[in-house]
Amino acid sequence: MKFQRKQAVILLAVLWAVVLYAMYQVLFSLGPLSEELLRFEGDPMRHGYKIFFFSMQAAAITYIAFAVVLVGSVVYLRTKNLKWDTIASSSAKVGIVFTTILLVNGAIFSNVGWGAYWNWDPRQTTSLFLWFILAAYLSLRTAVDNIETRARLSAVLGIFGFVGVPLTHISSTIWVSNHPQLYNTAQSSGFSLDKSGLTLFMILMTSFLILYIYMLWLTYKIETQNQIYQNILRGEQ
Amino acid sequence: MNFKHILSVVKKDLRVESRGKETVNFMFLFTFISLLMFNFATDPFSPVLNDVAPGFLWFVFIFAGMLGLSRAFLKEKETGTLQGLSLAPISNDDILYAKIIYNLILMLGIQIIAFPLFIVLFNYNIAGSTLDAFLVLTIGNVGFVVVGSFMSALVMSARSRELVLQIIVLPLLLPVIILIIISLRKVMIDAIPLLSIGEIKLAASYVVIMAVLASLLFDYIMEE
C-alpha cells in the first residue's frame, strides 16, 4: 500500500494529539526539580528545567539529521547513485529546522537558568556551529549548477561537517560550561528523571523522531519530483 | 606522498608568485589597511585596547588569509593549468599538500611582517612571551590554511566562488578561531606559557582531524 495524503493527515493528527498531551503533562502535571538540585531559594530552574523535554529532543534529532547526511554522502561517493545525494540534502534541510528549534530552546533555557538569552556557553556556541555548517552545506548546493558535481562536492562537505557533532556532544565536558551534565563527571552528577518523567521524555522523543522521518520523506519526495521536472524542462530545450 | 613532487609544485607556485607578486602584495596591503582600521576603531590610550587587541590581530590574519586562499586553486582553474597539474604524474594528495605548504609560506610571510607592525601600531605590551604569541598565531594559521586550501579546491566549480568559499570556510573554522582567540588572550594578557594552555592542544587536534579528512576526501574533488 502506498503512503497517501490521507494516511499522512491521520498520522500527523495522532502525532499532534500525543505531543499536545505530553506537553500538557510536562508543563502542568510533572513535579518541580528535586530540592537538592536547586541552587538557591526561588531558583527559576525549579520549573524551568522542563525546557529539557523540548531542547534535548531537538538536539537528538539534529545529531540524527547530521548522521543521515554523513551516511547519504558516504554512500553517494561509493555508489554515485543520486538517490543518496537527495536523501543527504533533504536531511540537511530538515536538520536546519531542528537545529533552529534547538537554538531557540537553548536560548530560552539560558535566559531562565543563567540570566541572558545568549551567553556563549560552549553548548550554545557549538550548536550554533552546527547550524552554520548546515547553512554552508545548503548554500554550496545552490551555487553549483551541474547535478553530478553538486552531489559530489556537497557529499565531501557533508562528511567534513559531521566533525561538528562529536565536538558539540563533548563540548560541555571538555570546556567549562554551565550546561547540565547528562553523565556523571568529576565536577557534577548527571541529571536524571523519575519514572513518569522518563515516560514523557520517551513519548516526546518518539514523536520528534516520527516528525523528523515524515519531514525527511516529504522533502525527499519534493526533491525527486523537482528533479524529474528539471529533466523534462531540459529535454524540451 | 612524494616529497620531491610536493616540493616541485611548491617551487612552481612560488616562482609564479615571484613574477607577478599579486597575491602577496594584496595580502600585505590588506593586512596593513585592516590593522589601521582596527586602530581607528579604538582609542589608542584606552585600557580596553589591551583586551580586544589579540582578537583584532587574529582577525586581520583571517581576512588577509581569505584573500590569498581563494587564489590557491582558482588561479589554476582560471589560467587552465589545473588540467596540466592533474595530468602530471603526481598524486592528487601531493597537489593538496603542496598547495597547503605554499599557502602556509605566504601566511607566515604576512605574519612575520604584520606581527611587529601590530605591536608598533597598537603600542602593545605582550605580557607573556612574544615567541609563544607568535607560535599560537602560527598554529591558528596552519589550521586556517589546511581547511582553506581544501575548500578552495572544493568551490572551484561553483558560481561566485570567492563568496561561497568564505561562507564554507568560516563555519568549519569556527572552533579553531574561537580556541585561538582564547589562547592568544591567555598568552598576551595573562602571560600563561604556551604548553600549559589546554585550548591550544584542542585546536591542534581539531586541525589534525581536518587534515586527515582533507587528504582522505581530496581524490573525490579532483575527479572530473
Coordinates of C-alpha atoms in Angstrom, one line a residue:
Chain A
M1 CA 0.0 0.0 0.0
K2 CA 1.3 3.4 -0.9
F3 CA 1.6 6.0 1.8
Q4 CA -1.0 8.5 0.7
R5 CA -2.1 12.0 1.7
K6 CA -5.0 10.6 3.8
Q7 CA -2.7 8.4 5.9
A8 CA -0.3 11.3 6.3
V9 CA -3.1 13.6 7.7
I10 CA -4.2 10.9 10.1
L11 CA -0.6 10.3 11.2
L12 CA 0.0 14.0 11.8
A13 CA -3.3 14.4 13.7
V14 CA -2.4 11.5 16.0
L15 CA 1.1 12.8 16.4
W16 CA -0.2 16.3 17.3
A17 CA -2.6 14.8 19.8
V18 CA 0.1 12.8 21.5
V19 CA 2.5 15.7 21.6
L20 CA -0.1 18.1 23.0
Y21 CA -1.0 15.6 25.7
A22 CA 2.7 15.1 26.6
M23 CA 3.3 18.8 26.6
Y24 CA 0.4 19.3 28.9
Q25 CA 1.6 16.6 31.2
V26 CA 5.1 18.1 31.2
L27 CA 4.0 21.6 31.9
F28 CA 1.3 21.0 34.5
S29 CA 1.5 17.5 36.0
L30 CA 5.2 16.9 36.3
G31 CA 6.7 17.9 39.6
P32 CA 9.3 20.5 40.2
L33 CA 13.0 19.8 40.2
S34 CA 14.1 17.9 43.4
E35 CA 15.2 20.2 46.2
E36 CA 18.9 19.2 46.4
L37 CA 19.4 20.2 42.8
L38 CA 18.2 23.7 43.3
R39 CA 21.0 26.2 43.7
F40 CA 19.2 28.8 45.8
E41 CA 15.8 29.9 47.3
G42 CA 13.4 30.7 44.5
D43 CA 15.6 29.2 41.7
P44 CA 13.8 29.7 38.4
M45 CA 15.1 26.2 37.4
R46 CA 12.5 24.7 39.8
H47 CA 10.1 24.5 36.9
G48 CA 12.4 25.9 34.2
Y49 CA 14.2 22.6 33.9
K50 CA 11.2 21.4 31.9
I51 CA 12.7 23.0 28.8
F52 CA 14.9 20.0 28.8
F53 CA 12.0 18.0 27.4
F54 CA 12.0 20.1 24.2
S55 CA 15.6 21.1 23.7
M56 CA 17.0 17.6 24.3
Q57 CA 14.8 16.1 21.6
A58 CA 15.7 18.8 19.1
A59 CA 19.4 18.1 19.9
A60 CA 19.0 14.4 19.4
I61 CA 17.2 15.0 16.0
T62 CA 19.9 17.4 15.0
Y63 CA 22.5 14.7 15.6
I64 CA 20.4 12.1 13.7
A65 CA 20.0 14.6 10.8
F66 CA 23.8 15.0 10.7
A67 CA 24.3 11.3 10.8
V68 CA 21.9 10.8 7.8
V69 CA 23.8 13.5 5.9
L70 CA 27.0 11.6 6.6
V71 CA 25.6 8.2 5.6
G72 CA 24.0 9.6 2.5
S73 CA 27.2 11.4 1.5
V74 CA 29.4 8.4 2.1
V75 CA 27.1 6.0 0.2
Y76 CA 26.8 8.6 -2.7
L77 CA 30.6 8.8 -3.1
R78 CA 30.7 5.0 -3.1
T79 CA 27.8 4.2 -5.4
K80 CA 27.3 7.5 -7.4
N81 CA 23.6 7.0 -7.0
L82 CA 21.8 10.4 -7.0
K83 CA 19.1 9.0 -4.7
W84 CA 21.6 9.1 -1.8
D85 CA 22.5 12.6 -2.5
T86 CA 18.8 13.6 -2.4
I87 CA 18.5 11.8 1.0
A88 CA 21.5 13.7 2.3
S89 CA 20.3 17.1 1.1
S90 CA 16.7 16.5 2.4
S91 CA 18.1 15.6 5.8
A92 CA 20.2 18.8 5.8
K93 CA 17.1 20.8 5.0
V94 CA 15.1 19.2 7.8
G95 CA 18.1 19.3 10.1
I96 CA 18.4 23.0 9.9
V97 CA 14.8 23.4 11.1
F98 CA 15.5 21.2 14.1
T99 CA 18.8 23.0 14.8
T100 CA 16.9 26.3 14.8
I101 CA 14.4 24.8 17.3
L102 CA 17.4 23.7 19.4
L103 CA 19.0 27.1 19.3
V104 CA 15.7 28.9 20.3
N105 CA 15.0 26.4 23.1
G106 CA 18.6 26.7 24.3
A107 CA 18.3 30.5 24.3
I108 CA 15.1 30.3 26.5
F109 CA 16.8 27.8 28.8
S110 CA 19.8 30.1 29.0
N111 CA 17.6 33.0 29.9
V112 CA 15.9 31.1 32.7
G113 CA 18.9 29.4 34.1
W114 CA 21.8 31.9 33.5
G115 CA 20.1 35.2 33.0
A116 CA 20.8 36.0 29.4
Y117 CA 19.4 34.7 26.1
W118 CA 22.9 34.2 24.7
N119 CA 25.8 33.9 27.0
W120 CA 28.3 32.0 24.8
D121 CA 28.2 28.8 26.8
P122 CA 30.2 26.1 24.9
R123 CA 27.0 24.2 24.3
Q124 CA 25.3 27.2 22.7
T125 CA 28.3 28.1 20.7
T126 CA 28.9 24.6 19.3
S127 CA 25.2 24.3 18.5
L128 CA 25.4 27.5 16.5
F129 CA 28.4 25.9 14.8
L130 CA 26.2 23.0 13.7
W131 CA 23.7 25.5 12.3
F132 CA 26.4 27.3 10.3
I133 CA 27.7 24.0 8.9
L134 CA 24.2 23.1 7.6
A135 CA 23.8 26.6 6.2
A136 CA 27.1 26.3 4.4
Y137 CA 26.2 22.9 3.0
L138 CA 22.9 24.2 1.7
S139 CA 24.4 27.3 0.2
L140 CA 27.1 25.3 -1.5
R141 CA 24.3 23.3 -3.2
T142 CA 22.7 26.4 -4.5
A143 CA 26.0 27.6 -6.0
V144 CA 26.8 24.6 -8.2
D145 CA 24.7 24.0 -11.4
N146 CA 25.8 20.6 -12.6
I147 CA 23.8 17.9 -10.7
E148 CA 26.7 15.4 -10.5
T149 CA 29.3 18.0 -9.5
R150 CA 26.9 19.4 -6.9
A151 CA 26.2 15.9 -5.4
R152 CA 30.0 15.1 -5.3
L153 CA 31.1 18.4 -3.7
S154 CA 28.3 18.6 -1.2
A155 CA 28.9 15.0 -0.2
V156 CA 32.5 15.9 0.6
L157 CA 31.3 18.9 2.6
G158 CA 28.7 16.7 4.3
I159 CA 31.4 14.3 5.5
F160 CA 33.6 17.2 6.7
G161 CA 30.7 18.8 8.5
F162 CA 30.0 15.8 10.7
V163 CA 33.1 16.7 12.7
G164 CA 30.8 19.2 14.5
V165 CA 28.6 16.6 16.1
P166 CA 31.1 14.9 18.4
L167 CA 32.6 18.3 19.2
T168 CA 29.1 19.6 20.2
H169 CA 28.5 16.5 22.2
I170 CA 31.6 16.6 24.3
S171 CA 31.6 20.5 24.4
S172 CA 30.1 20.8 27.9
T173 CA 32.6 18.2 29.4
I174 CA 35.8 19.5 27.8
W175 CA 35.1 23.2 28.4
V176 CA 34.0 25.0 31.5
S177 CA 30.2 25.0 31.0
N178 CA 27.1 25.7 33.0
H179 CA 25.1 23.3 30.9
P180 CA 23.5 20.4 32.9
Q181 CA 25.6 17.3 32.5
L182 CA 24.0 14.2 31.0
Y183 CA 26.6 11.9 32.6
N184 CA 28.3 11.7 35.9
T185 CA 31.5 13.6 35.8
A186 CA 34.2 14.6 38.3
Q187 CA 32.6 18.0 38.8
S188 CA 28.9 17.2 39.0
S189 CA 26.5 14.4 39.0
G190 CA 24.3 13.7 36.0
F191 CA 20.8 14.9 35.7
S192 CA 18.2 12.1 36.0
L193 CA 14.5 11.7 35.6
D194 CA 12.0 9.8 37.6
K195 CA 9.7 7.2 36.0
S196 CA 6.8 9.5 34.9
G197 CA 9.4 12.0 33.6
L198 CA 11.2 9.3 31.7
T199 CA 7.9 8.1 30.1
L200 CA 7.0 11.6 28.9
F201 CA 10.5 12.0 27.7
M202 CA 10.3 8.8 25.6
I203 CA 6.9 9.8 24.2
L204 CA 8.2 13.2 23.1
M205 CA 11.4 11.7 21.7
T206 CA 9.4 9.2 19.6
S207 CA 7.1 11.9 18.3
F208 CA 10.0 14.1 17.4
L209 CA 11.6 11.2 15.6
I210 CA 8.4 10.4 13.7
L211 CA 8.1 14.0 12.8
Y212 CA 11.7 14.1 11.5
I213 CA 11.2 10.9 9.4
Y214 CA 8.0 12.3 8.0
M215 CA 9.6 15.6 7.1
L216 CA 12.5 13.8 5.6
W217 CA 10.3 11.6 3.5
L218 CA 8.2 14.7 2.3
T219 CA 11.3 16.7 1.4
Y220 CA 12.8 13.7 -0.4
K221 CA 9.6 13.3 -2.4
I222 CA 9.5 17.0 -3.3
E223 CA 13.2 16.9 -4.3
T224 CA 12.7 13.9 -6.5
Q225 CA 9.7 15.4 -8.2
N226 CA 11.7 18.6 -8.7
Q227 CA 14.5 16.6 -10.4
I228 CA 12.0 14.9 -12.7
Y229 CA 10.6 18.3 -13.6
Q230 CA 14.0 19.7 -14.3
N231 CA 14.8 16.8 -16.5
I232 CA 11.6 17.3 -18.6
L233 CA 12.5 21.1 -18.9
R234 CA 16.0 20.2 -20.1
G235 CA 14.6 17.6 -22.5
E236 CA 12.3 20.2 -24.2
Q237 CA 15.1 22.7 -24.9
Chain B
M1 CA 53.3 11.1 -0.6
N2 CA 56.4 12.0 -2.5
F3 CA 58.4 15.0 -1.1
K4 CA 60.1 15.6 -4.4
H5 CA 56.7 16.1 -6.2
I6 CA 55.4 18.3 -3.4
L7 CA 58.5 20.4 -3.5
S8 CA 58.3 20.9 -7.2
V9 CA 54.7 22.0 -7.1
V10 CA 55.5 24.4 -4.3
K11 CA 58.5 25.7 -6.2
K12 CA 56.3 26.3 -9.3
D13 CA 53.8 28.2 -7.3
L14 CA 56.4 30.3 -5.6
R15 CA 58.0 31.1 -9.0
V16 CA 54.7 32.2 -10.5
E17 CA 54.1 34.3 -7.4
S18 CA 57.5 35.9 -7.5
R19 CA 56.9 37.0 -11.1
G20 CA 53.6 38.7 -10.5
K21 CA 53.6 39.2 -6.7
E22 CA 49.9 40.0 -7.0
T23 CA 48.6 37.9 -4.1
V24 CA 51.5 38.8 -1.7
N25 CA 51.1 42.5 -2.4
F26 CA 47.3 42.4 -2.0
M27 CA 47.6 40.4 1.2
F28 CA 50.2 42.6 2.7
L29 CA 48.3 45.8 1.8
F30 CA 45.1 44.4 3.1
T31 CA 46.7 43.4 6.4
F32 CA 48.2 46.9 6.8
I33 CA 44.9 48.6 6.0
S34 CA 42.8 46.4 8.3
L35 CA 45.2 46.9 11.1
L36 CA 44.9 50.6 10.6
M37 CA 41.1 50.3 10.5
F38 CA 41.0 48.4 13.8
N39 CA 43.3 51.0 15.2
F40 CA 41.0 53.9 14.2
A41 CA 38.1 52.0 15.8
T42 CA 39.6 52.1 19.2
D43 CA 41.1 54.8 21.4
P44 CA 44.9 54.0 21.4
F45 CA 45.2 55.1 25.1
S46 CA 42.2 53.3 26.4
P47 CA 42.8 50.3 28.7
V48 CA 40.1 48.4 26.8
L49 CA 42.5 48.1 23.9
N50 CA 44.6 45.6 25.9
D51 CA 41.7 43.2 26.0
V52 CA 40.5 43.4 22.4
A53 CA 43.8 43.7 20.6
P54 CA 44.6 40.0 20.4
G55 CA 41.2 39.4 18.7
F56 CA 42.0 42.1 16.2
L57 CA 45.3 40.6 15.4
W58 CA 43.9 37.2 14.7
F59 CA 41.0 38.6 12.6
V60 CA 43.4 40.5 10.5
F61 CA 45.1 37.2 9.6
I62 CA 41.7 35.5 8.9
F63 CA 40.7 38.2 6.5
A64 CA 44.1 38.6 4.8
G65 CA 44.3 34.8 4.6
M66 CA 40.9 34.6 2.9
L67 CA 42.2 36.9 0.2
G68 CA 45.2 34.6 -0.5
L69 CA 43.5 31.3 -0.1
S70 CA 40.7 31.9 -2.6
R71 CA 43.5 32.3 -5.1
A72 CA 45.2 28.9 -4.4
F73 CA 43.2 26.7 -6.8
L74 CA 41.1 29.4 -8.5
K75 CA 44.3 30.7 -10.2
E76 CA 44.9 27.3 -11.7
K77 CA 41.3 27.0 -12.8
E78 CA 41.3 30.4 -14.4
T79 CA 44.5 30.0 -16.3
G80 CA 43.6 26.5 -17.3
T81 CA 46.7 25.0 -15.7
L82 CA 44.6 22.7 -13.5
Q83 CA 44.3 20.1 -16.2
G84 CA 48.1 20.2 -16.7
L85 CA 48.6 19.7 -13.0
S86 CA 46.2 16.7 -12.8
L87 CA 47.8 15.2 -15.9
A88 CA 51.2 15.4 -14.4
P89 CA 52.4 12.1 -12.8
I90 CA 51.8 13.5 -9.3
S91 CA 49.2 12.0 -6.9
N92 CA 46.3 14.3 -6.0
D93 CA 47.2 14.2 -2.4
D94 CA 50.6 15.7 -3.2
I95 CA 49.0 18.6 -5.0
L96 CA 46.9 19.3 -2.0
Y97 CA 49.9 19.1 0.4
A98 CA 51.9 21.4 -2.0
K99 CA 49.1 24.0 -2.0
I100 CA 48.9 23.8 1.8
I101 CA 52.6 24.4 2.1
Y102 CA 52.6 27.2 -0.4
N103 CA 49.7 28.9 1.3
L104 CA 51.5 28.5 4.7
I105 CA 54.6 30.1 3.3
L106 CA 52.5 33.1 2.2
M107 CA 50.8 33.3 5.6
L108 CA 54.0 33.0 7.5
G109 CA 55.5 35.8 5.4
I110 CA 52.5 38.0 6.2
Q111 CA 52.7 37.1 9.8
I112 CA 56.4 38.0 10.1
I113 CA 55.6 41.4 8.7
A114 CA 52.3 42.1 10.4
F115 CA 53.2 40.9 13.9
P116 CA 55.8 43.7 14.6
L117 CA 53.5 46.1 12.7
F118 CA 50.7 45.3 15.1
I119 CA 52.9 45.8 18.2
V120 CA 54.1 49.2 16.8
L121 CA 50.6 50.4 15.7
F122 CA 48.8 49.4 18.9
N123 CA 51.7 50.2 21.2
Y124 CA 51.1 46.8 22.7
N125 CA 52.9 45.2 25.6
I126 CA 52.7 41.4 25.4
A127 CA 52.5 40.1 28.9
G128 CA 53.7 36.6 28.1
S129 CA 56.5 35.5 25.8
T130 CA 56.4 37.1 22.3
L131 CA 57.6 33.8 20.8
D132 CA 54.6 32.0 22.4
A133 CA 52.2 34.5 20.9
F134 CA 53.8 34.0 17.5
L135 CA 53.5 30.3 17.8
V136 CA 49.9 30.4 18.8
L137 CA 49.2 32.5 15.7
T138 CA 51.2 30.0 13.6
I139 CA 49.1 27.1 14.8
G140 CA 46.0 29.0 14.0
N141 CA 47.3 29.8 10.6
V142 CA 48.2 26.2 9.9
G143 CA 44.6 25.2 10.7
F144 CA 43.3 28.0 8.6
V145 CA 45.5 27.1 5.6
V146 CA 44.6 23.3 5.8
V147 CA 40.9 23.9 5.7
G148 CA 41.1 26.9 3.4
S149 CA 43.2 25.2 0.7
F150 CA 41.0 22.1 0.7
M151 CA 37.8 24.2 0.5
S152 CA 39.3 26.4 -2.2
A153 CA 39.5 23.2 -4.3
L154 CA 36.0 22.3 -3.3
V155 CA 34.4 25.5 -4.6
M156 CA 36.3 25.6 -7.9
S157 CA 33.3 24.6 -10.0
A158 CA 30.8 26.7 -8.1
R159 CA 29.3 30.0 -9.1
S160 CA 30.7 33.2 -7.3
R161 CA 33.4 31.0 -5.8
E162 CA 35.1 33.7 -3.6
L163 CA 31.8 34.3 -1.9
V164 CA 30.9 30.7 -1.3
L165 CA 34.4 30.0 -0.1
Q166 CA 34.1 32.4 2.8
I167 CA 30.7 31.0 3.7
I168 CA 32.1 27.5 3.9
V169 CA 35.5 28.1 5.4
L170 CA 34.5 30.3 8.3
P171 CA 31.9 28.0 9.8
L172 CA 34.2 25.0 9.6
L173 CA 37.0 27.0 11.2
L174 CA 34.8 28.4 14.0
P175 CA 36.2 26.1 16.7
V176 CA 39.8 27.0 15.7
I177 CA 39.0 30.7 15.5
I178 CA 37.5 30.7 19.0
L179 CA 40.2 28.5 20.6
I180 CA 43.0 30.5 19.1
I181 CA 41.5 33.8 20.3
I182 CA 41.2 32.3 23.8
S183 CA 44.8 31.1 23.8
L184 CA 46.1 34.4 22.4
R185 CA 44.4 36.2 25.2
K186 CA 45.9 33.8 27.7
V187 CA 49.4 34.4 26.3
M188 CA 49.2 38.1 25.6
I189 CA 47.2 39.2 28.7
D190 CA 47.6 36.6 31.4
A191 CA 51.1 35.6 30.5
I192 CA 50.4 31.8 30.6
P193 CA 53.2 29.7 28.9
L194 CA 52.1 28.0 25.7
L195 CA 52.4 24.4 26.8
S196 CA 50.0 24.8 29.8
I197 CA 47.1 26.1 27.7
G198 CA 44.6 23.4 27.1
E199 CA 42.8 25.2 24.3
I200 CA 45.8 25.2 22.0
K201 CA 46.0 21.4 22.3
L202 CA 42.4 21.1 21.4
A203 CA 42.8 23.4 18.4
A204 CA 45.8 21.4 17.3
S205 CA 43.9 18.2 17.4
Y206 CA 41.0 19.7 15.5
V207 CA 43.4 20.8 12.8
V208 CA 44.9 17.3 12.7
I209 CA 41.4 15.8 12.2
M210 CA 40.7 18.3 9.5
A211 CA 44.0 17.5 7.7
V212 CA 43.3 13.7 7.8
L213 CA 39.8 14.2 6.4
A214 CA 41.1 16.5 3.7
S215 CA 43.7 14.1 2.5
L216 CA 41.1 11.3 2.5
L217 CA 38.5 13.2 0.6
F218 CA 40.7 15.1 -1.9
D219 CA 40.5 12.5 -4.6
Y220 CA 36.8 12.9 -4.8
I221 CA 37.2 16.7 -5.5
M222 CA 39.7 16.2 -8.3
E223 CA 37.9 13.5 -10.2
E224 CA 36.2 15.1 -13.2

